[in-house]
PDB file of C-alpha atoms in Angstrom:
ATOM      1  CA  UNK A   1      71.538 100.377  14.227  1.00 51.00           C
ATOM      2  CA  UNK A   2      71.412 104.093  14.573  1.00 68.00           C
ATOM      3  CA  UNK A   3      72.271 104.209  18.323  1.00 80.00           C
ATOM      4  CA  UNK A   4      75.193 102.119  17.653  1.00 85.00           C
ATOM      5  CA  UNK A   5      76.427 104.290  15.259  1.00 91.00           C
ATOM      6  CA  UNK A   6      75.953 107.302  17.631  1.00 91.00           C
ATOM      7  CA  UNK A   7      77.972 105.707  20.399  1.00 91.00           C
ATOM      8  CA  UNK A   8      80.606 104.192  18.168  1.00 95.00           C
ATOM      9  CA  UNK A   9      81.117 107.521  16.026  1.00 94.00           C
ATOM     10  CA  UNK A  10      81.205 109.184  20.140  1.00 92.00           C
ATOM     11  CA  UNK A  11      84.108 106.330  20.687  1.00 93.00           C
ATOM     12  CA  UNK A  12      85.785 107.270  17.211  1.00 94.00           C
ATOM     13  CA  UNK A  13      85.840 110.724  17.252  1.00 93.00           C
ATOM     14  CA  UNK A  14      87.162 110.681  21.157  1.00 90.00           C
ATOM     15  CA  UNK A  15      90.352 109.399  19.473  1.00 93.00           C
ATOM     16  CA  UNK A  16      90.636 110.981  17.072  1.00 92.00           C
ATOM     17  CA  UNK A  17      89.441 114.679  18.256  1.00 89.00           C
ATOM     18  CA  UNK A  18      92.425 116.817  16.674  1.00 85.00           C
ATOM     19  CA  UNK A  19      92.305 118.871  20.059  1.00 84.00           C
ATOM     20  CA  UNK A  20      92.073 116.597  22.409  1.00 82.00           C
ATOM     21  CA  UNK A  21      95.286 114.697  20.768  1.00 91.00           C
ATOM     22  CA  UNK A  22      96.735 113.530  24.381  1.00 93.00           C
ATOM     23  CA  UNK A  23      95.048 109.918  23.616  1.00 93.00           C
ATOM     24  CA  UNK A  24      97.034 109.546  19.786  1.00 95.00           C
ATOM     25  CA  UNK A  25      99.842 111.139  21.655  1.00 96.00           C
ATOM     26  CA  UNK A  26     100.001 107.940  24.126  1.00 97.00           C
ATOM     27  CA  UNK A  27      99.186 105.418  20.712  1.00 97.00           C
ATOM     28  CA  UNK A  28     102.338 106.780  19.103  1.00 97.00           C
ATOM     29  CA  UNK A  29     104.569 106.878  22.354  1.00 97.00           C
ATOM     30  CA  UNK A  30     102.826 103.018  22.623  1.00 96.00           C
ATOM     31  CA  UNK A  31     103.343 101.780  18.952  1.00 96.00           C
ATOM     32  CA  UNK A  32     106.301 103.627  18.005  1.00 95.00           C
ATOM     33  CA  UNK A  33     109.205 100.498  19.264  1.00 93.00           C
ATOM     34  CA  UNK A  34     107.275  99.003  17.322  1.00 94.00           C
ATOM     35  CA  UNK A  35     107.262  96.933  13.557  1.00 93.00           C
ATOM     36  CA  UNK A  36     104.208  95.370  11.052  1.00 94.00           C
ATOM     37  CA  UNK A  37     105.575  91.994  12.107  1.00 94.00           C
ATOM     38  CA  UNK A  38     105.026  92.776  15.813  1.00 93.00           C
ATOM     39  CA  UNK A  39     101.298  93.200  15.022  1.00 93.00           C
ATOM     40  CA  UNK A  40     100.056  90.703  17.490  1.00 93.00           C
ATOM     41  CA  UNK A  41     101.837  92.336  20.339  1.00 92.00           C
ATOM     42  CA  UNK A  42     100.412  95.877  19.239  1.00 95.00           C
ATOM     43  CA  UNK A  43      96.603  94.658  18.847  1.00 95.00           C
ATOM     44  CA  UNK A  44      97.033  93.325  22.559  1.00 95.00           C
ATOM     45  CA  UNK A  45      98.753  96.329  24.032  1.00 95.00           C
ATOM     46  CA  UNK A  46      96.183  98.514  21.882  1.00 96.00           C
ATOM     47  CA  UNK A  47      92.615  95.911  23.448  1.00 96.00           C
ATOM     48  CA  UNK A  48      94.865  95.930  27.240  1.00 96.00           C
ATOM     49  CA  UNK A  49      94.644 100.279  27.222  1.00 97.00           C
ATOM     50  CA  UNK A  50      90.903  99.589  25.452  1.00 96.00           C
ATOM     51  CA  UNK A  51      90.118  97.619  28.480  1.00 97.00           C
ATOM     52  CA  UNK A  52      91.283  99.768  30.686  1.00 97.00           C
ATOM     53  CA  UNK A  53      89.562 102.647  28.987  1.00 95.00           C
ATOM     54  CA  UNK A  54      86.027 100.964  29.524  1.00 95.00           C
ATOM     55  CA  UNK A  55      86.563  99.877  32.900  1.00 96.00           C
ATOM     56  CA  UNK A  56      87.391 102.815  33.882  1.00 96.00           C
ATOM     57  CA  UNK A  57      84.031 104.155  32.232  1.00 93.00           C
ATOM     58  CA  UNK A  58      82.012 101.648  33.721  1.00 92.00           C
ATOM     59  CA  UNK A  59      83.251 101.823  37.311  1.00 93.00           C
ATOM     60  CA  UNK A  60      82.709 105.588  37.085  1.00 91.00           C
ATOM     61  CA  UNK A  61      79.042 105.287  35.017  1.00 87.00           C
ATOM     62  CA  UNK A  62      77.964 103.169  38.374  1.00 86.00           C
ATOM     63  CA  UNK A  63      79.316 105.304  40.746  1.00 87.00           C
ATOM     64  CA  UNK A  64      81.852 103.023  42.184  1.00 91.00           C
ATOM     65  CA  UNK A  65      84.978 105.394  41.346  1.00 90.00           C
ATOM     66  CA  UNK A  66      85.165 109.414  41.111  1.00 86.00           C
ATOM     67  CA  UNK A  67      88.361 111.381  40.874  1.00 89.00           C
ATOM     68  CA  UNK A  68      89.427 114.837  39.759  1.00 90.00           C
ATOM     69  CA  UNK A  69      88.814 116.246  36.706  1.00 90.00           C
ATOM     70  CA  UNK A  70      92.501 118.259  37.127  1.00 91.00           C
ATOM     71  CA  UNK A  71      94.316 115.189  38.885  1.00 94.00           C
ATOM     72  CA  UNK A  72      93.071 112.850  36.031  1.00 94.00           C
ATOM     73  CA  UNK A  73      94.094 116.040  33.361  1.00 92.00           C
ATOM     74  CA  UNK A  74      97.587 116.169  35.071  1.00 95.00           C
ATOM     75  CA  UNK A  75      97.967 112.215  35.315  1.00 96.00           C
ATOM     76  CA  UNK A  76      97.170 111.987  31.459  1.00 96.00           C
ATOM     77  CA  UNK A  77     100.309 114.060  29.841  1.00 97.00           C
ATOM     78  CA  UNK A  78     102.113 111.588  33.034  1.00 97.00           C
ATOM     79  CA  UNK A  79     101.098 108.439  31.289  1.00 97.00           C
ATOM     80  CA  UNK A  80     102.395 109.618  27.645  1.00 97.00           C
ATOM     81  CA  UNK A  81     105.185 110.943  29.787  1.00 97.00           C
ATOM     82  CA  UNK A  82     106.584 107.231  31.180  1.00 97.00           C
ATOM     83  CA  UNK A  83     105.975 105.597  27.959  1.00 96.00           C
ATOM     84  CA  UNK A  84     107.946 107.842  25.836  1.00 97.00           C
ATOM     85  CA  UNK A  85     110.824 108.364  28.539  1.00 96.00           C
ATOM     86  CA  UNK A  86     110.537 104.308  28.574  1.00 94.00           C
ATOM     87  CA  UNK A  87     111.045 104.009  24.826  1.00 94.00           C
ATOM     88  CA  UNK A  88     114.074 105.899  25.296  1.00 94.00           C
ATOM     89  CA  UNK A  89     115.725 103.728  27.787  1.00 92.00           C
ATOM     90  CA  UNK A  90     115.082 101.007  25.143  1.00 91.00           C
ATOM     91  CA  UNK A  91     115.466 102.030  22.045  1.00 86.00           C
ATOM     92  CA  UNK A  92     116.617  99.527  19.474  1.00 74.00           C
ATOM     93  CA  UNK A  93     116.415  96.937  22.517  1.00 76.00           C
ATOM     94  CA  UNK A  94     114.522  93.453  21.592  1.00 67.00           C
ATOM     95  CA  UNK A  95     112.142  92.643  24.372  1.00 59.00           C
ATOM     96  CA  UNK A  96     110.666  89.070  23.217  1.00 53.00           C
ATOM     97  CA  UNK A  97     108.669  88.390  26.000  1.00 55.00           C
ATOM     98  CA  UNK A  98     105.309  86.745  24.384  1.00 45.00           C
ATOM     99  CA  UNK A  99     103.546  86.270  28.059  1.00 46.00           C
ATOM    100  CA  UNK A 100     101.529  88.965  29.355  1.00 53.00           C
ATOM    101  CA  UNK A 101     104.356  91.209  31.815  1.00 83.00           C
ATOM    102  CA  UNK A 102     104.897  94.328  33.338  1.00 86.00           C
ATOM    103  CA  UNK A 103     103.852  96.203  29.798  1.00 89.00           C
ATOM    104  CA  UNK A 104     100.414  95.050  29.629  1.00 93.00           C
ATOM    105  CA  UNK A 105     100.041  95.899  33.382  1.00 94.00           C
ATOM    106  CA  UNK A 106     101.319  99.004  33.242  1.00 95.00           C
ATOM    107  CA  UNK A 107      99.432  99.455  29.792  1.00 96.00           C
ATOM    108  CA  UNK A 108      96.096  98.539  31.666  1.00 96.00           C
ATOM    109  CA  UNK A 109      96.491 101.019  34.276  1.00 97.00           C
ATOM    110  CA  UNK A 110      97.081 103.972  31.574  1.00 96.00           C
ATOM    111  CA  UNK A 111      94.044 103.025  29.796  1.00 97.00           C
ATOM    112  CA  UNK A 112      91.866 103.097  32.817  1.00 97.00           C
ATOM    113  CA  UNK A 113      93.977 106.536  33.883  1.00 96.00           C
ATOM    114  CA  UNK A 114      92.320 108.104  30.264  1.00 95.00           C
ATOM    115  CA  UNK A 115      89.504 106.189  30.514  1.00 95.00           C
ATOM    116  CA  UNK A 116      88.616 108.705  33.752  1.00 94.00           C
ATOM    117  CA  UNK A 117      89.542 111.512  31.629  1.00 91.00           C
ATOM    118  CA  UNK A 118      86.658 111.060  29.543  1.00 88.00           C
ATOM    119  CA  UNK A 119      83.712 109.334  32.451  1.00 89.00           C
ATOM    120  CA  UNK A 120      82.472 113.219  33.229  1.00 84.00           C
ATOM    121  CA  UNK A 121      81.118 113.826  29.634  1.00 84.00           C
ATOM    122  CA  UNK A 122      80.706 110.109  28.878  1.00 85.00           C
ATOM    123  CA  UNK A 123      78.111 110.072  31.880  1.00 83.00           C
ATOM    124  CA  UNK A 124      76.538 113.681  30.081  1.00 84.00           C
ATOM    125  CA  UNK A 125      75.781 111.488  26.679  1.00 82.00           C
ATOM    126  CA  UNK A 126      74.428 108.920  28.733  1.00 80.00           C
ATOM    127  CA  UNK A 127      72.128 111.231  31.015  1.00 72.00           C
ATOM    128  CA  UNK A 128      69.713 109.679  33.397  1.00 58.00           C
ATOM    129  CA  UNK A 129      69.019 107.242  31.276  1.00 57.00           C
ATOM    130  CA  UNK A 130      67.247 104.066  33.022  1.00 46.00           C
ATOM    131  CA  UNK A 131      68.015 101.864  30.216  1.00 62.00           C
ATOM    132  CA  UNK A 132      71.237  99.773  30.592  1.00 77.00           C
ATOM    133  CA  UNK A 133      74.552 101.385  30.170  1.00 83.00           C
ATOM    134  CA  UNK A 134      76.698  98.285  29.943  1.00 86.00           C
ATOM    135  CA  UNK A 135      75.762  98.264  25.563  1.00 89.00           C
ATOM    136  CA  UNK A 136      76.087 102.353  25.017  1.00 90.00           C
ATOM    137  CA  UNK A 137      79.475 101.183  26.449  1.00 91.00           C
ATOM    138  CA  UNK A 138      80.589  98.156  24.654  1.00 92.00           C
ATOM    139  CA  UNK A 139      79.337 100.218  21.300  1.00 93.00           C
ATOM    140  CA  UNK A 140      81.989 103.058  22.615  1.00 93.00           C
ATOM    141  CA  UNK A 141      84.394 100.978  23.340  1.00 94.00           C
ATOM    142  CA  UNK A 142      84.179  99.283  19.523  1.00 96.00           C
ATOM    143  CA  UNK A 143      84.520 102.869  18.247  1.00 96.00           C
ATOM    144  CA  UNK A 144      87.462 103.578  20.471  1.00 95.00           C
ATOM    145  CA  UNK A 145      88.958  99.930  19.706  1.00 96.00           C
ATOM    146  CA  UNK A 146      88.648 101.034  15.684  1.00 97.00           C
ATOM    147  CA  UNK A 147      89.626 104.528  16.063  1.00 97.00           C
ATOM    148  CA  UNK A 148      92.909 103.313  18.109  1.00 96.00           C
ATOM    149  CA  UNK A 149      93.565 100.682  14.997  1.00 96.00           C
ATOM    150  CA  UNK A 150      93.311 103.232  12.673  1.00 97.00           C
ATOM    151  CA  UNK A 151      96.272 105.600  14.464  1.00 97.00           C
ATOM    152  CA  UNK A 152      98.249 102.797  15.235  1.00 97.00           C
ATOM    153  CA  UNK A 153      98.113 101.480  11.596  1.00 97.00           C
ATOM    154  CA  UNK A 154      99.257 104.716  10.261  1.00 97.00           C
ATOM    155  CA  UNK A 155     102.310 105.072  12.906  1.00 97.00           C
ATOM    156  CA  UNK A 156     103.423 102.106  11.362  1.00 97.00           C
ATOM    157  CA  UNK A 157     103.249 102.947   8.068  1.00 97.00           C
ATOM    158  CA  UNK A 158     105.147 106.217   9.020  1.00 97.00           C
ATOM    159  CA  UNK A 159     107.732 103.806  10.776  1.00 96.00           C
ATOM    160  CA  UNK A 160     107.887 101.542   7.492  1.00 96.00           C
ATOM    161  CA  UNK A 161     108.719 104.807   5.421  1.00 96.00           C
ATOM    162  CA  UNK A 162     111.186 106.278   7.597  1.00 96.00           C
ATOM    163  CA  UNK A 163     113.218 103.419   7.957  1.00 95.00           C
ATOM    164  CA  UNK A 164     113.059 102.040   4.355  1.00 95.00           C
ATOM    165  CA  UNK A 165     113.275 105.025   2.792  1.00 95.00           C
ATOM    166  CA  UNK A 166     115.375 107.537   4.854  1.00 93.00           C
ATOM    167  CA  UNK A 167     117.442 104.651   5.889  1.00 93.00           C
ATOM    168  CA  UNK A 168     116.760 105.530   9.996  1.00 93.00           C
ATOM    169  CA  UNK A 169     117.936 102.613  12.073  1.00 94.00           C
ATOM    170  CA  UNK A 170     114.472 101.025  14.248  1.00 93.00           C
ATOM    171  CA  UNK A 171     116.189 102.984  17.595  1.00 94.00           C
ATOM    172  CA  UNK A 172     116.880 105.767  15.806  1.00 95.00           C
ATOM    173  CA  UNK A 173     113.124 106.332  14.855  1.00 96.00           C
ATOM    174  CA  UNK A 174     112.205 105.669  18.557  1.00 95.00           C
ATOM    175  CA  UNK A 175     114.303 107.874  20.169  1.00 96.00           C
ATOM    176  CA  UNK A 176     113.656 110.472  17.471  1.00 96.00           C
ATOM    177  CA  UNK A 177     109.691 109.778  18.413  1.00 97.00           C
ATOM    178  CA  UNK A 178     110.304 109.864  22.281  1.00 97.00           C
ATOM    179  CA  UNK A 179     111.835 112.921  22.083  1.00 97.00           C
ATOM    180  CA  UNK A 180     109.106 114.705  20.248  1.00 97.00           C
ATOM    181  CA  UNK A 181     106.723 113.178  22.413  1.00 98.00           C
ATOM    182  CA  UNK A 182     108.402 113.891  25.226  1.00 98.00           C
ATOM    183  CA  UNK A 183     108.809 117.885  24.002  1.00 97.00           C
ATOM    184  CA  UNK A 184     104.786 117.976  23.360  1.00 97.00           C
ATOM    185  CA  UNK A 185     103.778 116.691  26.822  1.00 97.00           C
ATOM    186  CA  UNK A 186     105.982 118.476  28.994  1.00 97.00           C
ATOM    187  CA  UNK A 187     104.472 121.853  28.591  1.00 96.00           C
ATOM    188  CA  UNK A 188     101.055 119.930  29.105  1.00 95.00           C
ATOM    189  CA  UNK A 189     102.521 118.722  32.795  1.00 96.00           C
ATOM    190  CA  UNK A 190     103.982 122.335  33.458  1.00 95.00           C
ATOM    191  CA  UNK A 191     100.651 123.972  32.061  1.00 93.00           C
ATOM    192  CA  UNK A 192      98.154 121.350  34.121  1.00 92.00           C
ATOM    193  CA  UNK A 193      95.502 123.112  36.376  1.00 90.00           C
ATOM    194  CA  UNK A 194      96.728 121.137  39.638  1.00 91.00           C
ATOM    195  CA  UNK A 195      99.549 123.615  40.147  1.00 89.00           C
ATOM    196  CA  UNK A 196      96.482 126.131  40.409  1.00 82.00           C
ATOM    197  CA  UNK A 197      95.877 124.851  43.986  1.00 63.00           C
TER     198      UNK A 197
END
């Protein structure tokens, strides 16, 4: 029980690390479009970028992918980047497509872009350690998973509040969000170590 806790409280605190914010960053550019009544869509957007996440973990915990520490730092702020510029292009826009499409892809790709952002210490907790990794990683993953849940759940309460009670239309929230987003990560692209080379 007490190892799970240590690698679940690893996958919560990940998340929700106050400065490392570039993952809640991407969870509000992600939820933001977004109402309570869309909930389904959100938990499967929010498990597609978990997914990706882990995967990326695991293919780096066996070896089978490396990359850059500053190419994954600079494709991070990228990621948040494309969502929120994608939120403003549409804004107030109703997108009912209920089959997995470009979204989830693209949403799956992201995850396993931060999911390298985080292999190099991952692979520090886990040390030399001959045991299995795969369930150190699944119990990460859980803490990520709830972590993730937790910001997502209080974006949309934020969304509920703004739009009930200051009367902001659903696009007018998202393009108001974008924007802010969009105004936080661009000093992180302009600021990124790869122009160091």
């Amino acid at each position: 029980m007490s190892e799970f806790w240590i690698y679940f409280q690893i996958g919560l605190k990940h998340v929700l690390d106050i400065n490392a914010y570039d993952h809640v960053l991407f969870l509000i550019a992600l939820t933001t479009p977004y109402l309570f009544k869309d909930w389904k869509r959100i938990l499967l957007l929010v498990s597609v970028f978990t997914i990706g996440h882990t995967l990326a973990l695991l293919l780096s915990v066996y070896g089978i992918i490396a990359i850059k520490v500053n190419t994954v730092e600079f494709l991070i702020p990228i990621t948040i980047l494309i969502t929120a510029v994608f939120n403003l292009f549409t804004a107030g826009k109703n997108s009912k497509n209920d089959g997995l499409n470009l979204v989830f892809f693209v949403t799956l790709f992201f995850g396993i872009i931060h999911g390298l952002g985080f292999s190099n210490y991952f692979k520090t907790i886990l040390g030399g350690s001959a045991g299995s990794k795969l369930l150190p990683l699944g119990e990460f993953a859980l803490g990520i998973e709830a972590a993730q849940l937790v910001v997502v759940f209080v974006v949309l309460i934020l969304s509920y509040i703004v739009q009930t009670v200051f009367r902001f239309s659903k696009r007018d929230w998202a393009l108001v969000m974008s924007a802010f987003i969009i105004g936080v990560v661009v000093p992180m692209i302009i600021e990124s170590p790869i122009w160091n080379r």
